[in-house]
Amino acid sequence: MAAVVGSRDLRTPAVVALQTLAVAACYYVSGQLGLMRELVVEGSVVTPIWPPTGVSVTFLLIFGLRCWPGIALGAFFVILSLTSLSPSTFGVLAGNTAAPVVGYLLLRRAGFRTDLARLRDGLALVFLGAFTAMLISSTVGAGLLLVTGKLDWASFWAVWLAWWVGDAMGVLIVTPVLLLLSRVRPPLRLSRWKEVTGLALIVCCVVPLAAHSPVSLLFLIYPLLIWAALRFQLAGSMLCALFASVMTTVAATDRAGPFERLTRVEVMIKLQAFNGAMALTALILSAVITEQIHTRRSVERACQELVEVLEHLTAGESADGRAPLEDGGVGRRQGE
């Protein structure tokens, strides 16, 4: 017994260390992917979508608070790849770590379920995990730039807004996709594969065309998003939204298509408005549809159980030849 306990004690720190390193590595890789596309707002470099926030919230929802050191370690290496160490960098590190942790705590207090099968789960992820929690990282980051003299008051709110929206978009777009992937178990049974293939082909053709066309055709993406949500719920809508967001972000940072003749601030506003509206539409619409499907299935199961009970009762009466009624009648007549 002592040997077993000792091996468990040795194994647990090793597992925790490996988990921390894995979380840090995923954070760092997603951060480098996010830094591949940047926008300059009031002289400050911001990312339209910051994937590490979505990665962090996902790990916290799956593994709990014990993975926060991995988030801090990953954020430290991302910051180190951008600038040298200074007191302000540790403040940014604290803000980037605290924001997803607070988002996780708010979601857990709201009774959030990772399957996103209820409307309340979608709304909680939007307003608590994304909009509310990411106020911390944007406020700390932009505030430190202001305090250190790298930003003036006239530019503060533009940078703060760009920072906040980028972090929130990471949660809205990346977290649902990662939660879906964490629930996938082989073997995959893909029904309606012809429709899946057709939808994927249409999305791969229409989305790049809409994102890079000099004529503003971004509205063409919404029917595809609605189709994906109606037929394939969260999996279809969020994968479609992720692809559309990536293509649109590429077009915006390259100043192509509908973003060609806009100023930097106008590019940021148009891109973030589109990404935000698309993510909200995909998340909430798919949650409503999934909730309705579950409600319908519950009603169908209840009706089926009721039918089985009625059939059982009818079969019992037929087998007895309505004996209970006749015996009761004879008993009453004898009593009389």
Short mmCIF file of C-alpha atoms in Angstrom, two decimals:
data_model
loop_
_atom_site.label_atom_id
_atom_site.label_comp_id
_atom_site.label_asym_id
_atom_site.label_seq_id
_atom_site.Cartn_x
_atom_site.Cartn_y
_atom_site.Cartn_z
CA MET A 1 0.00 0.00 0.00
CA ALA A 2 2.82 2.41 0.84
CA ALA A 3 4.39 1.74 -2.55
CA VAL A 4 1.10 2.46 -4.33
CA VAL A 5 0.57 5.70 -2.44
CA GLY A 6 4.15 6.75 -3.11
CA SER A 7 3.82 6.12 -6.85
CA ARG A 8 0.62 8.17 -6.95
CA ASP A 9 2.29 11.03 -5.11
CA LEU A 10 5.13 10.97 -7.64
CA ARG A 11 2.81 10.67 -10.62
CA THR A 12 0.57 13.58 -9.70
CA PRO A 13 3.27 16.32 -9.84
CA ALA A 14 4.49 14.88 -13.14
CA VAL A 15 0.99 14.97 -14.63
CA VAL A 16 0.43 18.52 -13.38
CA ALA A 17 3.78 19.63 -14.84
CA LEU A 18 3.01 18.05 -18.22
CA GLN A 19 -0.46 19.59 -18.23
CA THR A 20 0.99 23.01 -17.42
CA LEU A 21 3.52 22.74 -20.23
CA ALA A 22 0.83 21.58 -22.67
CA VAL A 23 -1.41 24.52 -21.80
CA ALA A 24 1.52 26.93 -22.11
CA ALA A 25 2.50 25.47 -25.49
CA CYS A 26 -1.05 25.75 -26.84
CA TYR A 27 -1.28 29.33 -25.57
CA TYR A 28 2.04 30.25 -27.19
CA VAL A 29 1.22 28.64 -30.54
CA SER A 30 -2.22 30.26 -30.68
CA GLY A 31 -0.62 33.59 -29.77
CA GLN A 32 1.85 33.33 -32.63
CA LEU A 33 -1.02 32.51 -34.98
CA GLY A 34 -2.90 35.56 -33.77
CA LEU A 35 0.14 37.78 -34.27
CA MET A 36 0.33 36.80 -37.92
CA ARG A 37 -2.47 39.28 -38.64
CA GLU A 38 -2.25 42.68 -36.96
CA LEU A 39 -3.88 46.08 -37.18
CA VAL A 40 -2.38 49.41 -36.16
CA VAL A 41 -4.75 51.60 -34.13
CA GLU A 42 -3.49 54.99 -32.98
CA GLY A 43 0.10 53.82 -33.29
CA SER A 44 -0.48 50.66 -31.23
CA VAL A 45 -0.45 47.16 -32.73
CA VAL A 46 -3.56 45.11 -31.93
CA THR A 47 -4.88 41.78 -33.16
CA PRO A 48 -8.45 41.58 -34.55
CA ILE A 49 -8.83 38.13 -33.00
CA TRP A 50 -6.69 37.00 -30.06
CA PRO A 51 -6.99 33.17 -30.01
CA PRO A 52 -5.19 32.64 -26.65
CA THR A 53 -8.19 33.99 -24.74
CA GLY A 54 -10.39 31.31 -26.32
CA VAL A 55 -7.75 28.65 -25.68
CA SER A 56 -7.43 29.73 -22.04
CA VAL A 57 -11.16 29.73 -21.32
CA THR A 58 -11.48 26.30 -22.95
CA PHE A 59 -8.72 24.75 -20.85
CA LEU A 60 -10.20 26.25 -17.70
CA LEU A 61 -13.66 24.88 -18.52
CA ILE A 62 -12.25 21.41 -19.18
CA PHE A 63 -9.52 21.07 -16.52
CA GLY A 64 -10.49 23.70 -13.95
CA LEU A 65 -8.39 26.29 -12.14
CA ARG A 66 -5.37 24.02 -11.81
CA CYS A 67 -4.29 24.93 -15.37
CA TRP A 68 -3.92 28.68 -14.72
CA PRO A 69 -0.10 28.43 -14.28
CA GLY A 70 0.08 27.13 -17.85
CA ILE A 71 -1.89 30.15 -19.05
CA ALA A 72 0.45 32.50 -17.20
CA LEU A 73 3.52 30.70 -18.55
CA GLY A 74 2.24 30.81 -22.12
CA ALA A 75 1.35 34.49 -21.82
CA PHE A 76 4.83 35.19 -20.42
CA PHE A 77 6.55 33.63 -23.45
CA VAL A 78 4.25 35.43 -25.90
CA ILE A 79 5.02 38.78 -24.25
CA LEU A 80 8.72 37.91 -24.16
CA SER A 81 8.65 37.28 -27.92
CA LEU A 82 7.30 40.80 -28.46
CA THR A 83 9.22 42.97 -26.03
CA SER A 84 11.83 42.96 -23.30
CA LEU A 85 11.01 42.46 -19.66
CA SER A 86 9.89 45.49 -17.66
CA PRO A 87 7.50 46.12 -14.77
CA SER A 88 4.70 46.91 -17.22
CA THR A 89 5.08 43.52 -18.94
CA PHE A 90 4.30 41.78 -15.68
CA GLY A 91 1.17 43.91 -15.39
CA VAL A 92 0.07 42.84 -18.88
CA LEU A 93 0.87 39.25 -17.91
CA ALA A 94 -1.33 39.54 -14.83
CA GLY A 95 -4.19 41.03 -16.85
CA ASN A 96 -3.97 38.38 -19.58
CA THR A 97 -4.02 35.64 -16.94
CA ALA A 98 -6.76 37.12 -14.76
CA ALA A 99 -9.22 37.77 -17.61
CA PRO A 100 -9.84 34.13 -18.62
CA VAL A 101 -9.77 33.00 -14.98
CA VAL A 102 -12.48 35.52 -14.09
CA GLY A 103 -14.41 34.47 -17.19
CA TYR A 104 -14.26 30.86 -16.07
CA LEU A 105 -15.43 31.72 -12.55
CA LEU A 106 -18.34 33.76 -13.91
CA LEU A 107 -19.36 30.94 -16.26
CA ARG A 108 -19.17 28.34 -13.50
CA ARG A 109 -21.28 30.50 -11.21
CA ALA A 110 -23.86 30.86 -13.98
CA GLY A 111 -24.13 27.06 -14.33
CA PHE A 112 -22.50 27.00 -17.75
CA ARG A 113 -22.52 23.67 -19.61
CA THR A 114 -19.79 22.96 -22.13
CA ASP A 115 -22.11 21.31 -24.64
CA LEU A 116 -23.69 24.74 -25.32
CA ALA A 117 -27.04 23.02 -25.76
CA ARG A 118 -29.05 25.76 -24.04
CA LEU A 119 -29.67 29.38 -24.94
CA ARG A 120 -28.54 30.44 -21.47
CA ASP A 121 -25.14 28.82 -22.11
CA GLY A 122 -24.67 30.79 -25.32
CA LEU A 123 -25.69 34.03 -23.63
CA ALA A 124 -23.42 33.32 -20.66
CA LEU A 125 -20.43 32.74 -22.93
CA VAL A 126 -21.14 35.97 -24.82
CA PHE A 127 -21.86 38.35 -21.96
CA LEU A 128 -19.86 36.80 -19.09
CA GLY A 129 -16.99 34.86 -20.63
CA ALA A 130 -16.30 37.32 -23.47
CA PHE A 131 -17.68 40.82 -22.95
CA THR A 132 -17.36 41.11 -19.17
CA ALA A 133 -14.21 39.13 -18.36
CA MET A 134 -12.15 40.58 -21.21
CA LEU A 135 -12.63 44.07 -19.80
CA ILE A 136 -9.84 43.15 -17.38
CA SER A 137 -7.13 42.45 -19.94
CA SER A 138 -8.01 45.41 -22.16
CA THR A 139 -8.22 47.85 -19.25
CA VAL A 140 -4.94 46.67 -17.71
CA GLY A 141 -3.11 46.61 -21.05
CA ALA A 142 -4.29 49.97 -22.35
CA GLY A 143 -3.96 51.50 -18.89
CA LEU A 144 -0.31 50.45 -18.61
CA LEU A 145 0.40 51.92 -22.04
CA LEU A 146 -1.13 55.16 -20.82
CA VAL A 147 0.79 55.19 -17.53
CA THR A 148 4.13 54.44 -19.17
CA GLY A 149 3.66 57.25 -21.69
CA LYS A 150 3.37 54.99 -24.74
CA LEU A 151 -0.22 56.15 -25.26
CA ASP A 152 -1.97 59.47 -24.76
CA TRP A 153 -5.49 60.13 -23.56
CA ALA A 154 -6.72 61.01 -27.05
CA SER A 155 -5.85 57.51 -28.28
CA PHE A 156 -6.68 55.57 -25.13
CA TRP A 157 -10.29 54.60 -25.88
CA ALA A 158 -9.60 53.53 -29.47
CA VAL A 159 -6.79 51.22 -28.35
CA TRP A 160 -8.80 49.99 -25.36
CA LEU A 161 -11.79 49.15 -27.59
CA ALA A 162 -9.64 47.35 -30.17
CA TRP A 163 -7.91 45.36 -27.42
CA TRP A 164 -11.20 44.44 -25.74
CA VAL A 165 -12.94 43.37 -28.94
CA GLY A 166 -9.94 41.30 -30.06
CA ASP A 167 -9.85 39.41 -26.76
CA ALA A 168 -13.65 38.95 -26.76
CA MET A 169 -13.60 37.63 -30.34
CA GLY A 170 -11.07 35.01 -29.27
CA VAL A 171 -13.58 33.68 -26.75
CA LEU A 172 -16.62 33.93 -29.02
CA ILE A 173 -15.03 32.24 -32.03
CA VAL A 174 -12.32 29.92 -30.68
CA THR A 175 -13.85 28.60 -27.43
CA PRO A 176 -17.00 27.00 -28.97
CA VAL A 177 -14.92 25.25 -31.65
CA LEU A 178 -12.45 23.86 -29.11
CA LEU A 179 -15.27 22.72 -26.82
CA LEU A 180 -16.79 20.87 -29.77
CA LEU A 181 -13.48 19.21 -30.61
CA SER A 182 -13.02 18.13 -26.99
CA ARG A 183 -16.31 16.22 -27.17
CA VAL A 184 -15.54 14.38 -30.42
CA ARG A 185 -15.11 10.64 -29.93
CA PRO A 186 -14.20 8.14 -32.65
CA PRO A 187 -15.60 6.57 -34.68
CA LEU A 188 -17.32 9.54 -36.30
CA ARG A 189 -20.74 8.76 -37.70
CA LEU A 190 -21.37 11.45 -40.26
CA SER A 191 -24.96 11.51 -41.43
CA ARG A 192 -26.07 13.67 -44.34
CA TRP A 193 -22.52 13.59 -45.70
CA LYS A 194 -23.69 14.77 -49.11
CA GLU A 195 -25.17 17.91 -47.58
CA VAL A 196 -22.04 18.43 -45.49
CA THR A 197 -19.86 18.19 -48.58
CA GLY A 198 -22.09 20.52 -50.54
CA LEU A 199 -22.19 23.10 -47.78
CA ALA A 200 -18.41 22.94 -47.29
CA LEU A 201 -17.78 23.44 -51.01
CA ILE A 202 -20.16 26.39 -51.19
CA VAL A 203 -18.63 28.00 -48.08
CA CYS A 204 -15.09 27.55 -49.44
CA CYS A 205 -16.11 29.25 -52.69
CA VAL A 206 -18.44 32.01 -51.47
CA VAL A 207 -16.58 33.19 -48.33
CA PRO A 208 -13.23 34.04 -49.97
CA LEU A 209 -15.09 35.70 -52.84
CA ALA A 210 -17.18 37.82 -50.44
CA ALA A 211 -14.16 38.71 -48.31
CA HIS A 212 -11.95 39.80 -51.22
CA SER A 213 -14.48 41.26 -53.64
CA PRO A 214 -14.16 45.04 -54.13
CA VAL A 215 -17.95 45.11 -53.97
CA SER A 216 -19.20 44.69 -50.42
CA LEU A 217 -20.59 41.13 -50.48
CA LEU A 218 -20.03 40.12 -46.86
CA PHE A 219 -23.79 39.78 -46.37
CA LEU A 220 -23.67 36.61 -48.54
CA ILE A 221 -22.05 34.78 -45.63
CA TYR A 222 -25.10 35.04 -43.37
CA PRO A 223 -27.38 32.68 -45.37
CA LEU A 224 -24.62 30.07 -45.26
CA LEU A 225 -24.27 30.61 -41.52
CA ILE A 226 -28.01 30.16 -41.00
CA TRP A 227 -28.02 27.04 -43.19
CA ALA A 228 -25.18 25.53 -41.17
CA ALA A 229 -26.91 26.34 -37.87
CA LEU A 230 -30.29 24.95 -38.96
CA ARG A 231 -28.91 21.68 -40.29
CA PHE A 232 -25.82 21.03 -38.15
CA GLN A 233 -26.33 23.25 -35.09
CA LEU A 234 -23.22 24.42 -33.23
CA ALA A 235 -20.71 22.29 -35.13
CA GLY A 236 -21.77 23.63 -38.50
CA SER A 237 -22.34 27.26 -37.55
CA MET A 238 -19.16 27.78 -35.53
CA LEU A 239 -16.88 26.09 -38.07
CA CYS A 240 -18.44 28.25 -40.76
CA ALA A 241 -18.02 31.35 -38.58
CA LEU A 242 -14.38 30.50 -37.82
CA PHE A 243 -13.52 30.08 -41.50
CA ALA A 244 -15.36 33.27 -42.46
CA SER A 245 -13.67 35.21 -39.67
CA VAL A 246 -10.20 34.05 -40.74
CA MET A 247 -10.83 34.91 -44.40
CA THR A 248 -12.26 38.33 -43.53
CA THR A 249 -9.40 39.10 -41.15
CA VAL A 250 -6.89 38.22 -43.88
CA ALA A 251 -8.67 40.53 -46.31
CA ALA A 252 -8.81 43.35 -43.75
CA THR A 253 -5.13 43.17 -42.80
CA ASP A 254 -4.17 43.01 -46.48
CA ARG A 255 -6.42 45.99 -47.24
CA ALA A 256 -8.22 43.97 -49.91
CA GLY A 257 -11.82 43.79 -51.08
CA PRO A 258 -14.28 45.90 -49.07
CA PHE A 259 -11.45 47.11 -46.80
CA GLU A 260 -9.28 48.53 -49.57
CA ARG A 261 -10.07 52.25 -49.35
CA LEU A 262 -10.78 52.54 -45.63
CA THR A 263 -8.64 54.15 -42.99
CA ARG A 264 -7.04 52.00 -40.29
CA VAL A 265 -9.70 52.86 -37.75
CA GLU A 266 -12.49 52.21 -40.27
CA VAL A 267 -10.93 48.83 -41.13
CA MET A 268 -10.87 47.89 -37.46
CA ILE A 269 -14.47 49.00 -36.87
CA LYS A 270 -15.86 47.26 -39.96
CA LEU A 271 -13.95 44.04 -39.35
CA GLN A 272 -14.81 43.79 -35.66
CA ALA A 273 -18.46 44.66 -36.27
CA PHE A 274 -18.70 41.90 -38.86
CA ASN A 275 -16.87 39.31 -36.76
CA GLY A 276 -18.88 40.16 -33.66
CA ALA A 277 -22.25 40.04 -35.43
CA MET A 278 -21.34 36.79 -37.16
CA ALA A 279 -20.13 35.09 -33.97
CA LEU A 280 -23.22 36.19 -32.04
CA THR A 281 -25.52 34.98 -34.81
CA ALA A 282 -23.82 31.60 -35.06
CA LEU A 283 -23.61 30.99 -31.31
CA ILE A 284 -27.07 32.13 -30.24
CA LEU A 285 -28.95 30.75 -33.27
CA SER A 286 -27.36 27.32 -32.93
CA ALA A 287 -28.06 27.32 -29.17
CA VAL A 288 -31.74 28.14 -29.76
CA ILE A 289 -32.07 25.43 -32.41
CA THR A 290 -30.32 22.83 -30.26
CA GLU A 291 -32.53 23.69 -27.28
CA GLN A 292 -35.66 23.33 -29.41
CA ILE A 293 -34.46 19.97 -30.76
CA HIS A 294 -33.83 18.68 -27.23
CA THR A 295 -37.24 19.92 -26.11
CA ARG A 296 -38.94 18.18 -29.02
CA ARG A 297 -37.09 14.94 -28.30
CA SER A 298 -38.10 15.13 -24.63
CA VAL A 299 -41.74 15.58 -25.61
CA GLU A 300 -41.49 12.67 -28.06
CA ARG A 301 -39.98 10.42 -25.38
CA ALA A 302 -42.70 11.41 -22.92
CA CYS A 303 -45.39 10.65 -25.52
CA GLN A 304 -43.79 7.30 -26.31
CA GLU A 305 -43.68 6.37 -22.63
CA LEU A 306 -47.34 7.38 -22.28
CA VAL A 307 -48.27 5.21 -25.26
CA GLU A 308 -46.44 2.25 -23.76
CA VAL A 309 -48.23 2.70 -20.43
CA LEU A 310 -51.61 2.89 -22.16
CA GLU A 311 -50.83 -0.21 -24.22
CA HIS A 312 -49.84 -2.05 -21.06
CA LEU A 313 -53.05 -1.07 -19.30
CA THR A 314 -55.16 -2.00 -22.31
CA ALA A 315 -53.44 -5.37 -22.59
CA GLY A 316 -54.12 -6.03 -18.89
CA GLU A 317 -57.85 -5.27 -19.23
CA SER A 318 -58.16 -7.47 -22.31
CA ALA A 319 -56.47 -10.39 -20.55
CA ASP A 320 -58.77 -10.14 -17.51
CA GLY A 321 -61.90 -9.80 -19.58
CA ARG A 322 -62.82 -6.66 -17.60
CA ALA A 323 -62.94 -8.82 -14.52
CA PRO A 324 -62.14 -5.99 -12.08
CA LEU A 325 -65.31 -4.13 -13.02
CA GLU A 326 -67.55 -7.23 -12.80
CA ASP A 327 -66.10 -8.40 -9.46
CA GLY A 328 -66.59 -4.96 -8.03
CA GLY A 329 -70.20 -4.96 -9.18
CA VAL A 330 -70.91 -8.41 -7.69
CA GLY A 331 -69.34 -7.40 -4.43
CA ARG A 332 -71.56 -4.38 -4.20
CA ARG A 333 -74.68 -6.39 -5.02
CA GLN A 334 -73.80 -9.00 -2.38
CA GLY A 335 -73.27 -6.28 0.15
CA GLU A 336 -76.65 -4.94 -0.61
#
